[in-house]
Tab-separated table of C-alpha atoms in Angstrom:
chain	number	residue	atom	x	y	z
J	1	MET	CA	-13.510	-2.883	7.151
J	2	THR	CA	-12.049	0.147	8.928
J	3	ARG	CA	-9.857	2.643	7.117
J	4	ALA	CA	-8.186	5.201	9.363
J	5	SER	CA	-8.231	8.854	8.363
J	6	LEU	CA	-5.164	11.075	8.302
J	7	ASP	CA	-6.146	12.828	11.527
J	8	LYS	CA	-5.087	9.482	13.059
J	9	GLN	CA	-7.765	8.953	15.668
J	10	PRO	CA	-6.264	6.231	17.903
J	11	HIS	CA	-9.327	3.957	17.855
J	12	GLU	CA	-9.460	4.096	14.046
J	13	VAL	CA	-5.784	3.244	13.636
J	14	ALA	CA	-5.941	0.449	16.224
J	15	THR	CA	-9.002	-1.114	14.593
J	16	MET	CA	-7.384	-0.879	11.167
J	17	PHE	CA	-4.342	-2.791	12.400
J	18	ASP	CA	-6.581	-5.325	14.148
J	19	ASP	CA	-8.090	-6.054	10.734
J	20	VAL	CA	-4.736	-6.669	8.993
J	21	ALA	CA	-2.924	-8.520	11.796
J	22	ALA	CA	-3.145	-12.062	10.390
J	23	LYS	CA	-1.451	-11.257	7.083
J	24	TYR	CA	0.433	-8.103	8.047
J	25	ASP	CA	3.986	-9.468	7.871
J	26	LEU	CA	3.351	-11.327	4.608
J	27	THR	CA	1.721	-8.296	2.992
J	28	ASN	CA	4.614	-6.043	3.985
J	29	ASP	CA	7.122	-8.456	2.468
J	30	VAL	CA	5.214	-8.501	-0.818
J	31	LEU	CA	4.578	-4.755	-1.027
J	32	SER	CA	8.198	-3.881	-0.189
J	33	LEU	CA	9.581	-6.491	-2.612
J	34	GLY	CA	11.331	-8.163	0.306
J	35	GLN	CA	13.016	-4.990	1.575
J	36	THR	CA	11.404	-5.198	5.024
J	37	ARG	CA	13.829	-7.930	6.046
J	38	LEU	CA	16.815	-5.803	5.031
J	39	TRP	CA	15.398	-2.823	6.912
J	40	ARG	CA	14.837	-4.951	10.007
J	41	ARG	CA	18.458	-6.098	9.962
J	42	ALA	CA	19.601	-2.487	9.604
J	43	VAL	CA	17.531	-1.546	12.664
J	44	ALA	CA	19.093	-4.352	14.708
J	45	ARG	CA	22.600	-3.262	13.728
J	46	SER	CA	21.866	0.362	14.608
J	47	VAL	CA	20.307	-0.449	17.981
J	48	ALA	CA	23.245	-2.794	18.724
J	49	ALA	CA	21.498	-4.364	21.705
J	50	ARG	CA	23.791	-6.076	24.200
J	51	PRO	CA	23.177	-8.991	26.568
J	52	GLY	CA	21.461	-7.836	29.720
J	53	GLU	CA	20.116	-4.598	28.250
J	54	ARG	CA	16.427	-3.713	28.320
J	55	VAL	CA	14.911	-2.842	24.940
J	56	LEU	CA	11.435	-1.450	24.320
J	57	ASP	CA	10.140	-2.216	20.826
J	58	LEU	CA	7.175	0.049	20.142
J	59	ALA	CA	4.689	-0.620	17.350
J	60	ALA	CA	6.010	-4.172	17.562
J	61	GLY	CA	2.917	-5.674	15.953
J	62	THR	CA	3.229	-9.449	15.957
J	63	GLY	CA	6.712	-9.307	17.507
J	64	THR	CA	8.669	-9.967	14.316
J	65	SER	CA	10.624	-6.735	14.782
J	66	SER	CA	11.522	-7.711	18.363
J	67	LEU	CA	13.193	-11.031	17.572
J	68	PRO	CA	16.613	-9.592	16.536
J	69	PHE	CA	16.981	-7.864	19.912
J	70	VAL	CA	16.116	-11.105	21.709
J	71	ASP	CA	18.712	-12.899	19.587
J	72	ASP	CA	21.263	-10.295	20.719
J	73	GLY	CA	20.580	-11.228	24.338
J	74	ALA	CA	18.527	-8.211	25.399
J	75	PHE	CA	15.405	-8.424	27.529
J	76	THR	CA	12.910	-7.148	24.967
J	77	VAL	CA	9.402	-5.827	25.543
J	78	PRO	CA	7.196	-5.753	22.410
J	79	CYS	CA	4.546	-3.047	22.821
J	80	ASP	CA	1.634	-2.173	20.541
J	81	PHE	CA	-1.798	-0.565	20.870
J	82	SER	CA	-3.542	-2.943	18.456
J	83	GLN	CA	-5.125	-5.801	20.388
J	84	GLY	CA	-5.381	-7.800	17.162
J	85	MET	CA	-1.645	-7.490	16.540
J	86	LEU	CA	-0.848	-8.451	20.126
J	87	ALA	CA	-3.133	-11.487	19.971
J	88	GLU	CA	-1.520	-12.656	16.735
J	89	GLY	CA	1.925	-12.079	18.211
J	90	LYS	CA	1.065	-14.025	21.362
J	91	ARG	CA	-0.235	-16.874	19.213
J	92	ARG	CA	3.090	-17.040	17.368
J	93	HIS	CA	5.450	-16.256	20.248
J	94	ALA	CA	3.713	-17.169	23.499
J	95	TRP	CA	6.926	-16.669	25.488
J	96	MET	CA	7.346	-12.991	24.576
J	97	PRO	CA	6.225	-10.355	27.154
J	98	PHE	CA	3.787	-8.446	24.926
J	99	VAL	CA	2.390	-5.235	26.448
J	100	ALA	CA	-0.539	-3.138	25.265
J	101	GLY	CA	0.356	0.535	25.214
J	102	ASP	CA	-0.191	3.899	23.548
J	103	ALA	CA	3.033	5.607	22.446
J	104	THR	CA	1.791	8.914	23.876
J	105	ARG	CA	1.047	7.408	27.326
J	106	LEU	CA	3.417	4.509	27.880
J	107	PRO	CA	2.771	2.172	30.843
J	108	PHE	CA	6.411	2.188	31.996
J	109	ALA	CA	8.364	4.038	34.671
J	110	ASP	CA	10.856	6.788	33.925
J	111	ASP	CA	14.348	5.660	32.859
J	112	SER	CA	13.324	2.018	32.291
J	113	PHE	CA	15.070	1.053	29.049
J	114	ASP	CA	18.571	1.165	27.606
J	115	ALA	CA	17.168	1.443	24.095
J	116	VAL	CA	13.783	2.310	22.648
J	117	THR	CA	12.965	1.551	19.027
J	118	LEU	CA	9.933	2.255	16.897
J	119	SER	CA	9.714	0.904	13.357
J	120	PHE	CA	7.059	2.086	10.891
J	121	GLY	CA	4.747	3.265	13.630
J	122	LEU	CA	5.554	6.859	14.503
J	123	ARG	CA	3.636	8.255	11.525
J	124	ASN	CA	0.506	6.452	12.788
J	125	VAL	CA	0.584	8.238	16.150
J	126	GLN	CA	-1.807	11.153	16.478
J	127	ASP	CA	0.664	13.350	18.408
J	128	THR	CA	4.216	12.789	17.148
J	129	ASP	CA	5.830	15.191	19.602
J	130	ALA	CA	4.071	13.633	22.595
J	131	ALA	CA	5.317	10.211	21.488
J	132	LEU	CA	8.913	11.412	21.132
J	133	ALA	CA	8.684	12.926	24.622
J	134	GLU	CA	7.354	9.648	26.037
J	135	LEU	CA	10.172	7.684	24.392
J	136	TYR	CA	12.591	10.115	26.021
J	137	ARG	CA	10.938	9.710	29.426
J	138	VAL	CA	11.199	5.915	29.550
J	139	THR	CA	14.787	5.786	28.248
J	140	LYS	CA	17.667	5.654	30.729
J	141	PRO	CA	20.244	8.461	30.778
J	142	ARG	CA	22.866	7.687	28.097
J	143	GLY	CA	20.264	5.420	26.453
J	144	ARG	CA	19.318	5.622	22.800
J	145	VAL	CA	16.338	5.835	20.504
J	146	LEU	CA	16.085	4.409	17.016
J	147	ILE	CA	13.228	5.441	14.730
J	148	CYS	CA	12.818	3.501	11.486
J	149	GLU	CA	10.222	5.164	9.302
J	150	PHE	CA	9.291	5.718	5.694
J	151	SER	CA	10.772	8.963	4.430
J	152	GLN	CA	11.462	10.928	1.251
J	153	PRO	CA	13.676	9.514	-1.533
J	154	THR	CA	16.613	11.827	-2.055
J	155	TRP	CA	16.782	11.617	-5.881
J	156	ALA	CA	13.950	13.607	-7.461
J	157	PRO	CA	13.239	11.293	-10.455
J	158	PHE	CA	13.105	8.267	-8.157
J	159	ARG	CA	10.880	10.185	-5.740
J	160	THR	CA	8.378	10.781	-8.542
J	161	VAL	CA	8.320	7.086	-9.502
J	162	TYR	CA	8.036	6.031	-5.861
J	163	THR	CA	5.120	8.364	-5.152
J	164	GLY	CA	3.341	6.988	-8.204
J	165	TYR	CA	3.839	3.432	-6.917
J	166	LEU	CA	2.430	4.335	-3.530
J	167	MET	CA	-0.726	5.939	-4.809
J	168	ARG	CA	-1.456	3.830	-7.919
J	169	ALA	CA	0.249	0.451	-7.731
J	170	LEU	CA	0.186	-0.267	-3.995
J	171	PRO	CA	-3.618	-0.478	-3.515
J	172	PRO	CA	-4.147	-3.093	-6.296
J	173	VAL	CA	-1.279	-5.204	-4.959
J	174	ALA	CA	-2.693	-4.914	-1.459
J	175	ARG	CA	-6.091	-6.111	-2.703
J	176	ALA	CA	-4.422	-9.279	-3.967
J	177	VAL	CA	-2.554	-10.187	-0.779
J	178	SER	CA	-4.054	-8.331	2.193
J	179	SER	CA	-7.052	-9.171	4.343
J	180	SER	CA	-7.971	-5.450	4.454
J	181	PRO	CA	-6.618	-3.718	1.343
J	182	ASP	CA	-8.258	-0.358	2.030
J	183	ALA	CA	-5.994	-0.017	5.061
J	184	TYR	CA	-3.067	0.233	2.687
J	185	VAL	CA	-4.609	3.247	0.972
J	186	TYR	CA	-4.358	5.027	4.324
J	187	LEU	CA	-0.804	3.758	4.787
J	188	ALA	CA	0.216	5.072	1.352
J	189	GLU	CA	-1.302	8.470	2.128
J	190	SER	CA	0.388	8.613	5.533
J	191	ILE	CA	3.775	7.858	3.929
J	192	ARG	CA	3.274	10.566	1.303
J	193	ASP	CA	2.389	13.166	3.951
J	194	TRP	CA	5.150	12.285	6.447
J	195	PRO	CA	7.950	14.830	7.193
J	196	ASP	CA	11.300	14.428	5.466
J	197	GLN	CA	14.548	13.439	7.167
J	198	PRO	CA	15.695	16.869	8.441
J	199	ALA	CA	12.205	17.706	9.734
J	200	LEU	CA	11.986	14.525	11.798
J	201	ALA	CA	15.523	15.072	13.117
J	202	ALA	CA	14.502	18.545	14.303
J	203	ARG	CA	11.508	17.114	16.161
J	204	LEU	CA	13.734	14.584	17.924
J	205	GLN	CA	16.018	17.404	19.014
J	206	ASP	CA	13.047	19.420	20.254
J	207	ALA	CA	12.072	16.435	22.439
J	208	GLY	CA	15.495	16.544	24.128
J	209	TRP	CA	17.450	13.926	22.209
J	210	VAL	CA	21.073	14.805	21.415
J	211	ARG	CA	23.572	13.662	18.771
J	212	VAL	CA	20.632	13.122	16.434
J	213	ALA	CA	21.562	11.729	13.034
J	214	TRP	CA	19.923	9.752	10.269
J	215	ARG	CA	20.883	7.225	7.632
J	216	ASN	CA	18.938	6.593	4.436
J	217	LEU	CA	18.023	3.103	3.288
J	218	THR	CA	16.869	2.146	-0.219
J	219	GLY	CA	17.493	5.608	-1.609
J	220	GLY	CA	15.620	7.353	1.194
J	221	ILE	CA	12.424	5.301	1.008
J	222	VAL	CA	13.229	4.519	4.633
J	223	ALA	CA	15.377	6.486	7.078
J	224	LEU	CA	16.880	5.429	10.394
J	225	HIS	CA	16.974	8.279	12.924
J	226	ARG	CA	19.040	7.779	16.073
J	227	GLY	CA	19.456	9.945	19.157
J	228	PHE	CA	20.748	9.715	22.702
J	229	LYS	CA	19.446	10.837	26.085
J	230	PRO	CA	21.956	12.989	27.937
J	231	ALA	CA	23.528	11.674	31.139
């Protein structure tokens, strides 16, 4: 069993996700009390993919997050750096064009995609700023980025309860439903240590994205950050 450390060495994080691939989607549904499906729909609405567009879905895992963009008629490329996740995704959706790739060194040409999205994966990247720059590079002028990531609840009493759930209740629940429960200890710690909404917005702006804004979901447990690449 591999548990990644918070310095986020890529091989550690990839191996950790390899270990949880088979039950990853089920475990997330249980741990989030079913909220993952609502968050996924919110991402699809915010990306607003159109027929004929090209969408890059980073940290796509088994491809579940990519399906809404396909349903909207976009040519969608699921990309992940976990070989275990990609193998599980290919087993479930053999027709999808899965690509192995590191968010800090993407295997795509400049200006390739109309939209780039990354759900619940940016905090697992060792170099956040390098990843945001790479997303910018592969996005077409006037294209858009959508980051869906855990964030900080905006109401202080709820934030206290939520943090307690992450650090005390989440690991026992994960042991009951996950193939690698220790991985979820790392995930809880990475959520707790992640920047808040304004801090992530500032980093997107530093990478070159304009008209950056965010929207909170579930009281700020999750935030959607969107930005655009200038013409």
